[in-house]
Coordinates of C-alpha atoms in Angstrom, one line a residue:
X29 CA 117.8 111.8 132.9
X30 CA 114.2 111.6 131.8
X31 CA 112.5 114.4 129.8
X32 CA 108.9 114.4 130.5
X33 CA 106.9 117.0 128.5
X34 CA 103.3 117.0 127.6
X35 CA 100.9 117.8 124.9
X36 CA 100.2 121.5 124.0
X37 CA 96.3 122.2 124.1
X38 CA 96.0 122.4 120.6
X39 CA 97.1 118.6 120.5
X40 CA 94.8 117.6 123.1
X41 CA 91.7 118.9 121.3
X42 CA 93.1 117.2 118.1
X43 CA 93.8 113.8 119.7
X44 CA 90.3 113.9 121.8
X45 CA 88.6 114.9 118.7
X46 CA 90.4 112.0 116.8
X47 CA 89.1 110.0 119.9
X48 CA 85.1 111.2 119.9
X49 CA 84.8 110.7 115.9
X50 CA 86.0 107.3 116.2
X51 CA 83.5 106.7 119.1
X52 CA 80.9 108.2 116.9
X53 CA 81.5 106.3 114.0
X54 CA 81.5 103.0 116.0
X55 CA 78.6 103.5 118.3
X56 CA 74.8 103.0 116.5
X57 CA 73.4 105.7 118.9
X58 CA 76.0 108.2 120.0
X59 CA 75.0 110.3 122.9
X60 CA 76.7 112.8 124.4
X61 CA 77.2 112.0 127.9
X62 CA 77.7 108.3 127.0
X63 CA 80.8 109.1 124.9
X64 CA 81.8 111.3 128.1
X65 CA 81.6 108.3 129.9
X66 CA 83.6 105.5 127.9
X67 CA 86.7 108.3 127.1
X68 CA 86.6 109.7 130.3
X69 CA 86.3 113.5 129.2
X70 CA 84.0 115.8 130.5
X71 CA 80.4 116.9 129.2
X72 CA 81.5 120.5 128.2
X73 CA 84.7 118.8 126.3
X74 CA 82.4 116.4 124.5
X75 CA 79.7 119.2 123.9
X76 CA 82.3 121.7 122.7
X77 CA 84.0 119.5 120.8
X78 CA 80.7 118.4 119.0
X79 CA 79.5 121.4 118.0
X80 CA 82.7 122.2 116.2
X81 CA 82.0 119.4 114.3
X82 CA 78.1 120.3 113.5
X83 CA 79.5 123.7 112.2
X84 CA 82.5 122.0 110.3
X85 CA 79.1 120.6 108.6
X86 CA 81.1 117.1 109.3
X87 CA 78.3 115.6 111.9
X88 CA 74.6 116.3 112.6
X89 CA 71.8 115.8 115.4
X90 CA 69.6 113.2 115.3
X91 CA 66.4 112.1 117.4
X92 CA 67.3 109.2 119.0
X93 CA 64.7 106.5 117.4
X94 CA 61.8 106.0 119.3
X95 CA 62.6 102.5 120.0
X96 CA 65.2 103.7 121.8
X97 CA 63.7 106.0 124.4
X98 CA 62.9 104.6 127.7
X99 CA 59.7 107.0 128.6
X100 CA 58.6 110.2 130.6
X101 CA 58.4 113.4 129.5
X102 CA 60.5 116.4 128.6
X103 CA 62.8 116.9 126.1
X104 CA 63.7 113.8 123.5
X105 CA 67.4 112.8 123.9
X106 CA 69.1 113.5 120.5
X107 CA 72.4 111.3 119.0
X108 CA 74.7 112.8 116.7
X109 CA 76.0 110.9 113.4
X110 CA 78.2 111.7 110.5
X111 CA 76.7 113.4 107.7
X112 CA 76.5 110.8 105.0
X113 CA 77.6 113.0 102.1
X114 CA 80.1 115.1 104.0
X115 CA 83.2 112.6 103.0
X116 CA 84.0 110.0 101.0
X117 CA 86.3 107.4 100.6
X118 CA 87.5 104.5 98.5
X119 CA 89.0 101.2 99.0
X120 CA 90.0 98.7 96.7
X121 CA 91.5 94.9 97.2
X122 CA 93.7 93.7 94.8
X123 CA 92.8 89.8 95.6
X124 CA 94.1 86.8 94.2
X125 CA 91.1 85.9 92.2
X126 CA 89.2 89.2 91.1
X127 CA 89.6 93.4 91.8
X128 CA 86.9 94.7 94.1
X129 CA 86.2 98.5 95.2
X130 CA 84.2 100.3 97.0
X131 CA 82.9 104.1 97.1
X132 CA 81.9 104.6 101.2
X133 CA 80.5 107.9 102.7
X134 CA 81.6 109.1 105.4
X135 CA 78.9 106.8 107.8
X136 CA 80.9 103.6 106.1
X137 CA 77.5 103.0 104.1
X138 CA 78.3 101.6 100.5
X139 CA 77.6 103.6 97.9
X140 CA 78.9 102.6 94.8
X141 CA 81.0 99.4 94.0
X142 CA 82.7 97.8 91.3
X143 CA 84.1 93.8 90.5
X144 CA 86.7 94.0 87.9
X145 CA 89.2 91.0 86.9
X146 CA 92.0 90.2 89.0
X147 CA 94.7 92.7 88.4
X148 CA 97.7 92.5 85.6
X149 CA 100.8 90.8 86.8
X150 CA 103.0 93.9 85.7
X151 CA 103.2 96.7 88.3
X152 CA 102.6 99.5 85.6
X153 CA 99.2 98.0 84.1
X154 CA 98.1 97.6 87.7
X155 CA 98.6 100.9 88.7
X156 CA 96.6 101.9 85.3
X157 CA 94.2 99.6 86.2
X158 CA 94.0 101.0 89.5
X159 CA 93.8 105.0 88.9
X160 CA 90.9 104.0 86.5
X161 CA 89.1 102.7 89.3
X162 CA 89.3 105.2 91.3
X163 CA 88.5 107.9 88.4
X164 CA 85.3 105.6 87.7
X165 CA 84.1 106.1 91.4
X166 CA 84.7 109.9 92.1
X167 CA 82.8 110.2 88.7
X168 CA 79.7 108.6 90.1
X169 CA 79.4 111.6 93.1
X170 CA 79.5 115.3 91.3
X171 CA 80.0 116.8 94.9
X172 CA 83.9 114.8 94.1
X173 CA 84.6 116.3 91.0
X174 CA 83.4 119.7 92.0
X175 CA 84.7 120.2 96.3
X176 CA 88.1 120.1 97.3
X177 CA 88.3 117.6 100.3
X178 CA 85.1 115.6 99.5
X179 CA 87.3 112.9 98.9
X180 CA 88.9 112.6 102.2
X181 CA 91.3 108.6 101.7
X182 CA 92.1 105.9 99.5
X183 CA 93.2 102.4 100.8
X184 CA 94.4 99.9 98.7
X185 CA 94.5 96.0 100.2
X186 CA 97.3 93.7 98.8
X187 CA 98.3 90.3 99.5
X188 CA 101.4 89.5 100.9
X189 CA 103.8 91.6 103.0
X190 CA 103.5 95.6 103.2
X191 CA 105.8 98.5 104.3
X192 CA 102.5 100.2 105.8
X193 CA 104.5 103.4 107.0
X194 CA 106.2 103.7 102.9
X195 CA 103.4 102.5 101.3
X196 CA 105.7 99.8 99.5
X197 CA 104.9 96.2 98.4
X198 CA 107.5 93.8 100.3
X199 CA 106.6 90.3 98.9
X200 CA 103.5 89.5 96.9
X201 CA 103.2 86.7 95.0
X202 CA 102.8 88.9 91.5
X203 CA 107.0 89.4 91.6
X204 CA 107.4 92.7 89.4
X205 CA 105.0 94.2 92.2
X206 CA 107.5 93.8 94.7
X207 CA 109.5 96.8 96.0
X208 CA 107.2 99.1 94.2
X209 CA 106.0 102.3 96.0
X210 CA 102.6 101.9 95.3
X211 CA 102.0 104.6 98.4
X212 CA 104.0 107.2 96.6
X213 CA 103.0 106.0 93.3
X214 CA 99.4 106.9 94.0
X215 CA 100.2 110.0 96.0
X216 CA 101.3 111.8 92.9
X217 CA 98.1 111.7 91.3
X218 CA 95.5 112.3 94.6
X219 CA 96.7 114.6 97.4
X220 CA 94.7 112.4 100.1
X221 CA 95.8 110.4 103.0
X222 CA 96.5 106.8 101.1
X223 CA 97.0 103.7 102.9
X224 CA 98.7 101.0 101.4
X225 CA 98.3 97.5 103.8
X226 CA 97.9 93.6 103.5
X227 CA 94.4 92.8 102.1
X228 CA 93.2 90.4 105.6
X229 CA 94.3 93.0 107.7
X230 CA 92.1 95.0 106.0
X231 CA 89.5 93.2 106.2
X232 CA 89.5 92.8 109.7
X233 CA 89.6 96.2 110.5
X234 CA 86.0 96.7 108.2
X235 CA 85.0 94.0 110.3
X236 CA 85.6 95.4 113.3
X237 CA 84.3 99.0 112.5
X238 CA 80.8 97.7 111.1
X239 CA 80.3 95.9 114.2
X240 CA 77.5 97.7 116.6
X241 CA 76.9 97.9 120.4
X242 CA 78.8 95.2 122.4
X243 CA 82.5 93.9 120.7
X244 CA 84.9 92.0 121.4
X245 CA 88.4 93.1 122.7
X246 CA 90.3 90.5 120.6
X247 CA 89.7 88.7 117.5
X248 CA 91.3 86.7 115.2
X249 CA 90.3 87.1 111.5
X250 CA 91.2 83.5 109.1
X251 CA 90.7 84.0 105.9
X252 CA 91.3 81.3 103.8
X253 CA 92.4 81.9 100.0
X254 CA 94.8 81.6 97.4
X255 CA 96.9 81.4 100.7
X256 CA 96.0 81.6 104.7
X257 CA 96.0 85.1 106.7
X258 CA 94.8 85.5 110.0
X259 CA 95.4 88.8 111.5
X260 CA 94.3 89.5 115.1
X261 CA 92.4 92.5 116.4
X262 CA 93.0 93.7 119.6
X263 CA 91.5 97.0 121.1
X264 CA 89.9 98.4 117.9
X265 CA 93.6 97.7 116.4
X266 CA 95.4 95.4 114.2
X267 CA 98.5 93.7 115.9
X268 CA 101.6 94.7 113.5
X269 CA 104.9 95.1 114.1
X270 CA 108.3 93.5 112.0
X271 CA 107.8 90.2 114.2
X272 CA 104.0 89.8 113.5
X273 CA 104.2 90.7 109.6
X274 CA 100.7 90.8 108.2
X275 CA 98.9 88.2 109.8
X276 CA 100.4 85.9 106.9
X277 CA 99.7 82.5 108.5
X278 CA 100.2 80.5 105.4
X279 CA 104.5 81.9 105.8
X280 CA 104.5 79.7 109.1
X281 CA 107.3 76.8 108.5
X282 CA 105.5 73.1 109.6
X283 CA 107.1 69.9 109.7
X284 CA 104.9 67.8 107.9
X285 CA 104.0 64.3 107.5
X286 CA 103.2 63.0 103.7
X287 CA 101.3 60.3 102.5
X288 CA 103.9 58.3 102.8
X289 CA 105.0 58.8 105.7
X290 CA 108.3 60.8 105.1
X291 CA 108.8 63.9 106.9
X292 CA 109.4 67.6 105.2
X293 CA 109.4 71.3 106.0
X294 CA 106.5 72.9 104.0
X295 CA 104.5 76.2 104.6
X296 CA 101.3 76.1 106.0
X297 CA 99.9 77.7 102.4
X298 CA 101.2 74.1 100.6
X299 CA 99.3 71.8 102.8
X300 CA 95.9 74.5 103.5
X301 CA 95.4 77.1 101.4
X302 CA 92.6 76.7 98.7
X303 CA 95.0 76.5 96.3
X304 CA 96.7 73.2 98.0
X305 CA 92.7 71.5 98.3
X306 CA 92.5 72.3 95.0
X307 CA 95.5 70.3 94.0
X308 CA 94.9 67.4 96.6
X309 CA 91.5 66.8 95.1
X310 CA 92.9 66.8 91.3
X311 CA 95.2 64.3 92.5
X312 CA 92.7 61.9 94.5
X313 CA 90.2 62.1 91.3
X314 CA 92.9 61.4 88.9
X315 CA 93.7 58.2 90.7
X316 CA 90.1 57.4 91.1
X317 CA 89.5 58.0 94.3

């Protein structure tokens, strides 16, 4: 027998105002009837729903630009847009080569960043290295030291395989990191949504959200590093999933040819990743060629 039961009203204003923010975010000039239009709500749900979020003090009315109006007379059409300062967030990549991080507001607009060296082998001095980091950002914004919820996520981008849902390091390359609940680890010092995930997949999905006006429905993101990753964006999402891993394209088994001639298994990461050029070209100039 199927149980069919629906959504209770208070869950349909959450998920449709999950829906309009992200439409916000993602379009350059929001208007009201237009995000009616793509999610298939009506006006007074979009209107109603938006003004919630002008007294929440979480978006604001703009003009539209000038640019952008197409003549007549009457009153000027007017876009609404996050307030810049109402939220912040910070994300950090743990990369093969170097620490980056980033202090965003809430319109995904930069502002404050910091390059550190790449991060200790040893889980513990990471996760010092880490909670500095993200001490040394909330300091540079008062409003985050002073208002609860100012600081509204953390994501932290690792290479390798993640338990996204636990928040725990699978495989990384860095071995005492793996099987550490970095998720948890972090969610004892900053009582904020933290996302833990694969560093490409991340980057994708920054990709994806700076993009403005027309985009595609699918993507495929290579990245080419210490290893290969190429993740695939479909329908403002990142395809996941126990079958689809991370995106890790470097893990895929080949049956390669040598030099020689002989055939072998290898990854794609020991024939294609920077660090395998790297290796190839120390060989060829070693041997004069």
């Amino acid at each position: 027998m199927i149980i069919e039961s629906g959504n209770s009203l208070l869950e349909t204003r959450r998920r449709n105002g999950i829906l309009i923010k992200n439409k916000i975010f993602r379009t350059e000039h929001a208007m009201r009837g237009e995000i009616a239009k793509e999610l298939g709500l009506t006006l007074p749900t979009i209107t109603n729903s938006i003004n919630e979020m002008i007294k929440e003090g979480v978006v604001e009315p703009e003009p539209l630009p000038e640019e952008c109006l197409s003549g007549g007379y009457g009153r000027k059409p007017q876009m609404v847009r996050f307030r810049r300062e109402a939220g912040y967030s910070i994300g950090i990549e743990l990369g093969a080569y170097h620490t980056r991080a980033v202090l965003v507001n809430l319109r995904g607009e930069v502002v404050e960043e910091r390059t550190r060296r790449k991060a200790a082998l040893q889980y513990g001095g990471m996760l010092v290295q880490v909670t500095d980091l993200i001490g040394e950002l909330c300091g540079c914004v008062p409003s985050l030291q002073k208002e609860e919820g100012k600081l509204i996520g953390i994501g932290i981008g690792v290479p390798g395989f993640v338990d996204t849902e636990g928040g725990t390091i699978r495989q990384n390359f860095r071995v005492d990191w793996n099987g550490r609940p970095l998720g948890a680890d972090l969610r004892e010092r900053y009582p904020v949504p933290i996302l833990i995930d694969n560093n490409t997949r991340f980057r994708a999905m920054g990709y994806e959200m700076q993009l403005r006006g027309t985009r595609p429905k699918m993507f495929a993101y290579l990245f080419i590093s210490r290893g290969l990753a190429c993740p695939i964006m479909y329908n403002d999402l990142v395809l996941s999933g126990a079958g689809a891993g991370a995106g890790e394209l470097g893990q895929t088994i080949l049956l390669y040819a040598g030099v020689n001639g002989e055939k072998r298994t290898v990854t794609a990461d020991q024939i294609a990743s920077e660090s395998a050029l790297f290796e190839r070209c120390r060989e060829e100039m070693e041997g004069g060629r």
